Short mmCIF file of C-alpha atoms and ligand atoms in Angstrom, two decimals:
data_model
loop_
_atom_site.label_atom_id
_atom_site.label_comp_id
_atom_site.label_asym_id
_atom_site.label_seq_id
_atom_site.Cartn_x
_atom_site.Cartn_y
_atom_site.Cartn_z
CA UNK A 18 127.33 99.11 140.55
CA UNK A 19 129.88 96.11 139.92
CA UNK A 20 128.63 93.63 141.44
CA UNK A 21 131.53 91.02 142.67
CA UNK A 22 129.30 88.32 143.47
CA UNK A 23 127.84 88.36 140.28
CA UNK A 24 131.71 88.85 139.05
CA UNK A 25 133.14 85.61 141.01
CA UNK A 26 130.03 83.11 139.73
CA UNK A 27 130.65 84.15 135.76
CA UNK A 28 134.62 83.40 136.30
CA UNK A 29 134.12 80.53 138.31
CA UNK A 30 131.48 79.41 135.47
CA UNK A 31 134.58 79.63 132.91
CA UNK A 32 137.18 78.48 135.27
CA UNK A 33 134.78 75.45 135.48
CA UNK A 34 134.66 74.83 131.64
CA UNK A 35 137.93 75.69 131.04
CA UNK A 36 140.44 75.06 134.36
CA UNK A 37 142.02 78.71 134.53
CA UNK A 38 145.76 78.02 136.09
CA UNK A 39 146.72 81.15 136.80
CA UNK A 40 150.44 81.14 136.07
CA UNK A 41 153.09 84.16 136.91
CA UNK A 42 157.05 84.66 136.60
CA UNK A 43 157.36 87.52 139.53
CA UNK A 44 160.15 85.33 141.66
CA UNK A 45 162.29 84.00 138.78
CA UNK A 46 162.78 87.47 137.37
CA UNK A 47 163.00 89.60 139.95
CA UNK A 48 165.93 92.02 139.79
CA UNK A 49 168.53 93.69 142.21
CA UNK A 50 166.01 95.90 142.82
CA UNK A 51 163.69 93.45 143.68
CA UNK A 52 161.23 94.50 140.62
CA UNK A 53 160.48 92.49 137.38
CA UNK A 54 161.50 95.54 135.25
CA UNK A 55 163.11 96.74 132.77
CA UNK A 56 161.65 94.18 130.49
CA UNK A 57 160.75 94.14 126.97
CA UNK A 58 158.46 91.43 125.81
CA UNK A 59 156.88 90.58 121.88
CA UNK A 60 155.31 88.01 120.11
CA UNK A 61 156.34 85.05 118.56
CA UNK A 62 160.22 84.24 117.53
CA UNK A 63 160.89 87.61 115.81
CA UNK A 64 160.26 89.15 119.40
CA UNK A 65 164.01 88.24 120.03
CA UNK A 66 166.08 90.56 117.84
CA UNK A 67 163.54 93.62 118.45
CA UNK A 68 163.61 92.98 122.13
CA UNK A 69 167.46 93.28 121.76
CA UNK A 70 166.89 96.20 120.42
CA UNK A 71 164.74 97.44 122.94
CA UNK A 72 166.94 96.29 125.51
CA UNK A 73 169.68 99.11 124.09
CA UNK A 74 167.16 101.84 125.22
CA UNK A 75 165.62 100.11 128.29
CA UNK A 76 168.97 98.85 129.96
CA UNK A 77 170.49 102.01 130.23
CA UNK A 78 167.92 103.45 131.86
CA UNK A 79 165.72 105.07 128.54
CA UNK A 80 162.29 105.36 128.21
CA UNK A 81 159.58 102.46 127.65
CA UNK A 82 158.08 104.49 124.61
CA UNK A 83 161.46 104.42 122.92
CA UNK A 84 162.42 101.03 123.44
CA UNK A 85 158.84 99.37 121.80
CA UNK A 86 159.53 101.96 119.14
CA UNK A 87 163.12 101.08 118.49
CA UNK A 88 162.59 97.12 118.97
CA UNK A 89 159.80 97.27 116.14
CA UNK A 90 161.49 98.85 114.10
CA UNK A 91 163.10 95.75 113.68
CA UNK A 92 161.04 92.99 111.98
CA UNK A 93 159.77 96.12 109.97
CA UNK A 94 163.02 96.38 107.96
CA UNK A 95 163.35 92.47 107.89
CA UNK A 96 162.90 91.50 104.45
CA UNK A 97 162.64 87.83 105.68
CA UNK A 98 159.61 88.78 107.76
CA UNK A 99 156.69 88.43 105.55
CA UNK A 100 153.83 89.26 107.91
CA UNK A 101 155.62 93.06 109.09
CA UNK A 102 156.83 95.55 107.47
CA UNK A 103 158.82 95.84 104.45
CA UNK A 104 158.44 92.47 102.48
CA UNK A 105 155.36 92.04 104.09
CA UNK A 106 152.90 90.29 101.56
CA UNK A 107 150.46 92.31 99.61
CA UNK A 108 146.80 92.23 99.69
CA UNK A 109 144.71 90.79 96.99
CA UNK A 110 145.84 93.29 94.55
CA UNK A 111 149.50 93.43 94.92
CA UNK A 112 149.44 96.68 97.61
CA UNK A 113 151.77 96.32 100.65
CA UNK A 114 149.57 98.01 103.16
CA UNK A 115 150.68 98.48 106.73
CA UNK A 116 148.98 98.86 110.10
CA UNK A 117 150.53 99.83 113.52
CA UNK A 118 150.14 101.72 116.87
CA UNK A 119 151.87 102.82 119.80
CA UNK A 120 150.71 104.07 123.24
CA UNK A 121 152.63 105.49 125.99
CA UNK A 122 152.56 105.63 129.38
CA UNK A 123 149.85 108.60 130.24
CA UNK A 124 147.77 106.81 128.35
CA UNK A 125 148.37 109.29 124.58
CA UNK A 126 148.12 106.72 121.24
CA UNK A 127 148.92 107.06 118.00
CA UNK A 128 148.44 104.88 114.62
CA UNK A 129 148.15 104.15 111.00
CA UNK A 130 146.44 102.00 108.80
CA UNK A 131 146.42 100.86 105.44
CA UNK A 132 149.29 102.69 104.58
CA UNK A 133 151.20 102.39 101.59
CA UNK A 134 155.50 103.22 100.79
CA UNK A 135 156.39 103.87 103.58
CA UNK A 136 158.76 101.32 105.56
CA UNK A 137 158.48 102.20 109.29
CA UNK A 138 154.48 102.86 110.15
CA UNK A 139 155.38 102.61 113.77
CA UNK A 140 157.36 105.40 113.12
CA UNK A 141 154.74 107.23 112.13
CA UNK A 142 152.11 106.39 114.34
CA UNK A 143 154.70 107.74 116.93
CA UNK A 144 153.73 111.03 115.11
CA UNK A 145 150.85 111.15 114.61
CA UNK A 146 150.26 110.62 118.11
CA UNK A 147 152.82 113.56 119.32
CA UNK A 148 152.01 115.52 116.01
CA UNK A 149 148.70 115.83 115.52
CA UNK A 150 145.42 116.15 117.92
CA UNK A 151 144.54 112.78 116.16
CA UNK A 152 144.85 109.04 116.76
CA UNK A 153 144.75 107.24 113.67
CA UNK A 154 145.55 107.85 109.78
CA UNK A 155 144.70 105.60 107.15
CA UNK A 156 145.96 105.11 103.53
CA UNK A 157 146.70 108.17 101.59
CA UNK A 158 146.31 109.94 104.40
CA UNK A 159 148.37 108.20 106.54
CA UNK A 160 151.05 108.32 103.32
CA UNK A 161 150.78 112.35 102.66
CA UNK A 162 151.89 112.73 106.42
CA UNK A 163 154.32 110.65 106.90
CA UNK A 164 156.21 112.31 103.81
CA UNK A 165 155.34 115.59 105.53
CA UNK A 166 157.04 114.26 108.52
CA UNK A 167 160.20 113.43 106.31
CA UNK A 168 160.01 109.94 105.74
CA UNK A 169 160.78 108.62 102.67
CA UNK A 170 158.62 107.01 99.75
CA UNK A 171 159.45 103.51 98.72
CA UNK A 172 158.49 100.65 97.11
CA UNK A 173 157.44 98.13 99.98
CA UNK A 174 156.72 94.84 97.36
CA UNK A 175 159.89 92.69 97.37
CA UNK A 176 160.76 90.29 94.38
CA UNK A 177 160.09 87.47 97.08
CA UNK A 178 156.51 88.86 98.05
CA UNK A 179 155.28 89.22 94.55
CA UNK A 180 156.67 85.70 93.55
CA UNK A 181 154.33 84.70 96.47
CA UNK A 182 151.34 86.73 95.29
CA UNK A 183 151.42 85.88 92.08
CA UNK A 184 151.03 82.36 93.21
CA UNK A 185 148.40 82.99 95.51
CA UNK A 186 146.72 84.71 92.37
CA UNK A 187 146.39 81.36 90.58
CA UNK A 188 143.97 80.19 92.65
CA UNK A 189 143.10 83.30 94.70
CA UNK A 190 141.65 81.15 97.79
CA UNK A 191 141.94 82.43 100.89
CA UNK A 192 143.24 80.14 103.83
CA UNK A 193 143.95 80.95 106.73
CA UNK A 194 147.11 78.99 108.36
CA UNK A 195 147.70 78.71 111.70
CA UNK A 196 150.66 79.75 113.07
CA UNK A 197 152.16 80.93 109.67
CA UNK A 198 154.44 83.51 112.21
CA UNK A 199 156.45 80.74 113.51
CA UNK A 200 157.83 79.45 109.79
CA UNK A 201 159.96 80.91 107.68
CA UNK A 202 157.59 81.20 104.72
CA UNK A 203 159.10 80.72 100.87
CA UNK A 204 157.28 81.63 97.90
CA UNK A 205 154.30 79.47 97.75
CA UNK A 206 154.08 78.83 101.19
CA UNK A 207 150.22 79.07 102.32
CA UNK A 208 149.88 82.22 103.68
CA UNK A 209 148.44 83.93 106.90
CA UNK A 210 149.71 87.23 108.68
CA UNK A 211 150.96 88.63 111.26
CA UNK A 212 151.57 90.76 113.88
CA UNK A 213 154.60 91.62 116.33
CA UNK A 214 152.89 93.38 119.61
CA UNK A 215 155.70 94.92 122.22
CA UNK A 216 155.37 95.78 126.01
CA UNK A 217 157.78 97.27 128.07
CA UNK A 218 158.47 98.84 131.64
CA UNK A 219 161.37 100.82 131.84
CA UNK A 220 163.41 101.19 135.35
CA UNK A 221 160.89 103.95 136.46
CA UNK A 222 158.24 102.03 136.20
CA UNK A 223 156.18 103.23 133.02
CA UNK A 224 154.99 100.97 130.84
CA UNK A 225 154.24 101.42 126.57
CA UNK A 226 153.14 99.27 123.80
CA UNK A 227 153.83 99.07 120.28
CA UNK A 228 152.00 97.01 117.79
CA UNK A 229 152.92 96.57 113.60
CA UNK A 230 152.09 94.60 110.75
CA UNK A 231 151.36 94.02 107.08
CA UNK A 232 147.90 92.67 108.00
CA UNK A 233 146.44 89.11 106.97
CA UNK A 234 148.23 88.38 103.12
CA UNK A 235 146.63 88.90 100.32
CA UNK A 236 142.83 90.58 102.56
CA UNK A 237 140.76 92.34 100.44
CA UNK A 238 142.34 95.95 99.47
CA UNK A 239 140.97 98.23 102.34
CA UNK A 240 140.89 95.83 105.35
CA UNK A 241 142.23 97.07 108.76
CA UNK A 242 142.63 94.60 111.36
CA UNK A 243 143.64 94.88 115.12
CA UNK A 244 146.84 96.13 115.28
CA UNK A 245 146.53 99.02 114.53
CA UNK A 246 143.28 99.86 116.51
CA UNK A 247 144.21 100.76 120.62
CA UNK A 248 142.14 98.76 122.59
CA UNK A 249 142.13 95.75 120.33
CA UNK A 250 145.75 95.00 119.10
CA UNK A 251 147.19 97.20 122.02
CA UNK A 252 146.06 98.33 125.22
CA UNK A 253 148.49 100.13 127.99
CA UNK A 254 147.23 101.58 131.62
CA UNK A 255 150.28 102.42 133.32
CA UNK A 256 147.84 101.88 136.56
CA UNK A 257 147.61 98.38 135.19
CA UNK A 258 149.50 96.90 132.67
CA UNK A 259 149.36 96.23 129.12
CA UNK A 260 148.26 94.12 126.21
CA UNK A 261 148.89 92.81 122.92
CA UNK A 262 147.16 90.56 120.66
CA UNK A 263 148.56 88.51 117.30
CA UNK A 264 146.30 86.06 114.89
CA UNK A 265 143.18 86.97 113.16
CA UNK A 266 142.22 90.91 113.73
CA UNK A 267 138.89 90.22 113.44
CA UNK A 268 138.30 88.51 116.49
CA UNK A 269 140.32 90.54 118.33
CA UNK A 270 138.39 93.41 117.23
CA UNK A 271 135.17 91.92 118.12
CA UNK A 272 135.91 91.00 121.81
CA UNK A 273 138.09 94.74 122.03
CA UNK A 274 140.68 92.10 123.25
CA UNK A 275 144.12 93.94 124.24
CA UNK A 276 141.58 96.40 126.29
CA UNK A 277 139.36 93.61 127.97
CA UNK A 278 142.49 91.95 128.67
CA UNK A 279 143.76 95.00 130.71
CA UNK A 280 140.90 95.49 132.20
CA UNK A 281 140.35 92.15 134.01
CA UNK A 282 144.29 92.18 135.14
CA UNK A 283 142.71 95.42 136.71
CA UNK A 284 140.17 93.07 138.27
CA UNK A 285 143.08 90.98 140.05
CA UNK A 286 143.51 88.78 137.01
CA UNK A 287 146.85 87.69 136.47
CA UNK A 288 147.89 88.12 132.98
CA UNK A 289 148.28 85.12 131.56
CA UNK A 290 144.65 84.27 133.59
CA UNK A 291 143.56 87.61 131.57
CA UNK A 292 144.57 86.20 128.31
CA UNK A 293 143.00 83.03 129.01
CA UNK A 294 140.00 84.70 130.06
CA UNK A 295 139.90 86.62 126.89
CA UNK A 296 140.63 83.90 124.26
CA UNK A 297 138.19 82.12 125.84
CA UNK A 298 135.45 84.79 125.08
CA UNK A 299 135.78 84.47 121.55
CA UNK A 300 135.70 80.86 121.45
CA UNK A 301 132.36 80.72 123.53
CA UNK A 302 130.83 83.51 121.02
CA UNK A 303 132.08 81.52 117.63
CA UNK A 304 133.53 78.00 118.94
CA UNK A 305 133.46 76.89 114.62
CA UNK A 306 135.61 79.70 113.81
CA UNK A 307 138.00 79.37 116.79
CA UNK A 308 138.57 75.63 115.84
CA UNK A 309 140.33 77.36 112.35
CA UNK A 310 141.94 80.62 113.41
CA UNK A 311 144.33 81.95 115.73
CA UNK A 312 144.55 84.64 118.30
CA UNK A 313 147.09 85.06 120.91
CA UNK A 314 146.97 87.54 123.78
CA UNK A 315 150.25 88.82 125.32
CA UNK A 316 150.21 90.88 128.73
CA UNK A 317 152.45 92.13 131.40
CA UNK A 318 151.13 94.17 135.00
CA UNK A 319 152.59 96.43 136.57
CA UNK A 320 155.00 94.36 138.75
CA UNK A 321 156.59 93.12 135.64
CA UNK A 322 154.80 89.86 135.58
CA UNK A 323 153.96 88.80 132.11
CA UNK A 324 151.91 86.02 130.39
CA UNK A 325 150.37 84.81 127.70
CA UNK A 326 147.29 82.49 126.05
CA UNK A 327 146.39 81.83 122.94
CA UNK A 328 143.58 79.46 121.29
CA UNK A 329 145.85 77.00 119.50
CA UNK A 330 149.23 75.69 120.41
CA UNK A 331 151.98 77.18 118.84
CA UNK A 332 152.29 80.64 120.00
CA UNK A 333 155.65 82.13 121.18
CA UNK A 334 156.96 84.75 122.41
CA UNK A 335 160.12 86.89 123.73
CA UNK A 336 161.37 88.07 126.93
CA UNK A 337 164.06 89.97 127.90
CA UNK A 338 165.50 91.55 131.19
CA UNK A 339 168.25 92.32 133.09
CA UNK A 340 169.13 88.32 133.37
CA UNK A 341 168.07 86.73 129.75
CA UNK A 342 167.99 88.59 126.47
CA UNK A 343 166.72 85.81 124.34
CA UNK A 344 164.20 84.14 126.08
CA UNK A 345 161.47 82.66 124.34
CA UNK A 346 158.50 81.52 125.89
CA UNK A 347 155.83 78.83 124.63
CA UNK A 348 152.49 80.46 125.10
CA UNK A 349 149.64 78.55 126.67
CA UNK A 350 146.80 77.27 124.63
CA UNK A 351 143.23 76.83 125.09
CA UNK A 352 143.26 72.62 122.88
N1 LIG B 408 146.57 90.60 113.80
C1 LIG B 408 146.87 91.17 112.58
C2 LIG B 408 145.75 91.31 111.65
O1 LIG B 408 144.75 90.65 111.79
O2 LIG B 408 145.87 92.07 110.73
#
């Protein structure tokens, strides 16, 4: 049985070590209607033209599901976004390989991973979760169905991207940099990934998430990370809220982050408190690691209040409503 005493003394042990400030935006961006939707908000600075994007759908009244998938859609096709999509940078042998999912708002998910040629994986996630009885693809598989589905076969290695991995090759050492999303990256840049995680609430209420990348550059040729994983990179309970995560997969995936995120908000967490709460878990388990990596957590509730945390400064992200279509928003950090 759950066991709230029990409950309040292990937060109050981390509020303790860490000072949780529960933080929320309900009053400023209330509407007309006196709700905090429709909103659309993403990670980091690229969250700003796919939230426009979003905004198309989710401003005149469309549907949550089509917004995320519209607004990602966005970075995927920018071939200055190196971490998403087309352009994104390859893995250690010179494969562009992209993950993503989607989930909607009764709780039905779809992804891919490790897919190769084919531009728009959110897209096709989208699919395979209306298409098929399954929830994730991967590689070839992935591939074979999404040119089933019509989509067309291209190559996804730009001249910029293989200028940049054929640099990488000369010393082939992997190094993680922090906050690689924020900077426009040039050909022999250091390299990281990442990851552009969507929530929105349309005007009825329902909320969906979307979640796409090319994965960390230049990972070993097979690795998956979080994104496209539900639960990890993207979590949605339209009871609840939702959940997104950006930084190194791994982690994410070891803490289940986007769903243990949802989960406490459940609990009465506020979001960004929920982020906090779950950043912190993975710097308690492997405080070494955390000092080198990031992992940001991005979550809105039900009401439309959203927040975010992350373990090292830097993180950003995008909000838009019915009164700003360009916000961006520094995220808290744990240093
Ligand atoms: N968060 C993206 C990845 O680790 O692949």
């Amino acid at each position: 049985m759950y066991n709230r005493r029990k409950f309040l003394k292990t937060t109050s042990t981390v509020a303790g070590l860490v000072a949780i400030a529960p933080r929320t935006f309900s009053k400023s961006f209330l509407n007309k209607n006196n709700t905090g939707f429709p909103i659309v908000i993403s990670t980091w600075d690229f969250g700003v033209a796919a939230n426009k994007e979003a905004w198309k759908i989710l401003g005149t009244g469309g549907r949550a599901l089509d917004a995320v998938e519209a607004g990602a859609r966005i970075p995927e096709a920018d071939l200055n976004n190196h971490s998403v999509g087309k352009a994104g940078y390859p893995d250690r042998d010179g494969h562009v390989t992209l993950d993503a999912c989607i989930m909607d708002e009764f709780g039905n998910c779809g992804g891919v991973a490790g897919m190769e040629y084919i531009a728009h994986p959110i897209s096709v996630a989208r699919l395979v979760m209306e298409k098929t009885p399954h929830v994730l693809l991967v590689g070839e598989g992935a591939t074979q169905f999404a040119v089933e589905q019509g989509f067309k076969k291209e190559t996804l290695l730009t001249d910029e991207s293989k200028k940049a991995w054929e640099k990488w090759l000369v010393t082939a050492k992997y190094s993680p940099v922090i906050n690689f999303e924020n900077k426009q990256s040039k050909p022999g840049d250091k390299y990281n990934h990442d990851t552009i995680g969507m929530l929105a609430i349309d005007a009825k209420g329902n909320i969906s998430g979307a979640c796409t990348t090319s994965g960390m550059a230049f990972k070993l040729h097979g690795r998956v990370g979080d994104s496209p994983i539900i639960g990890a990179g993207l979590y949605v309970d339209n009871e609840v809220g939702g959940a997104t995560s950006t930084g190194v997969g791994e982690e994410v995936i070891r803490n289940v982050g986007s769903f243990l995120v949802v989960e406490l908000m459940r609990q009465g967490y506020s979001p960004d408190a929920a982020c906090k709460e779950a950043v912190n878990r993975i710097i308690k388990k492997k405080p070494e690691t955390a000092k080198q990596i990031q992992v940001g957590f991005l979550a809105i509730n039900k009401k439309g209040e959203y927040g975010s945390y992350a373990i090292q400064p830097g993180f950003s992200f995008a909000v838009c409503n019915q009164e700003k279509q360009d916000l961006l928003v520094s995220g808290k950090s744990y240093y």
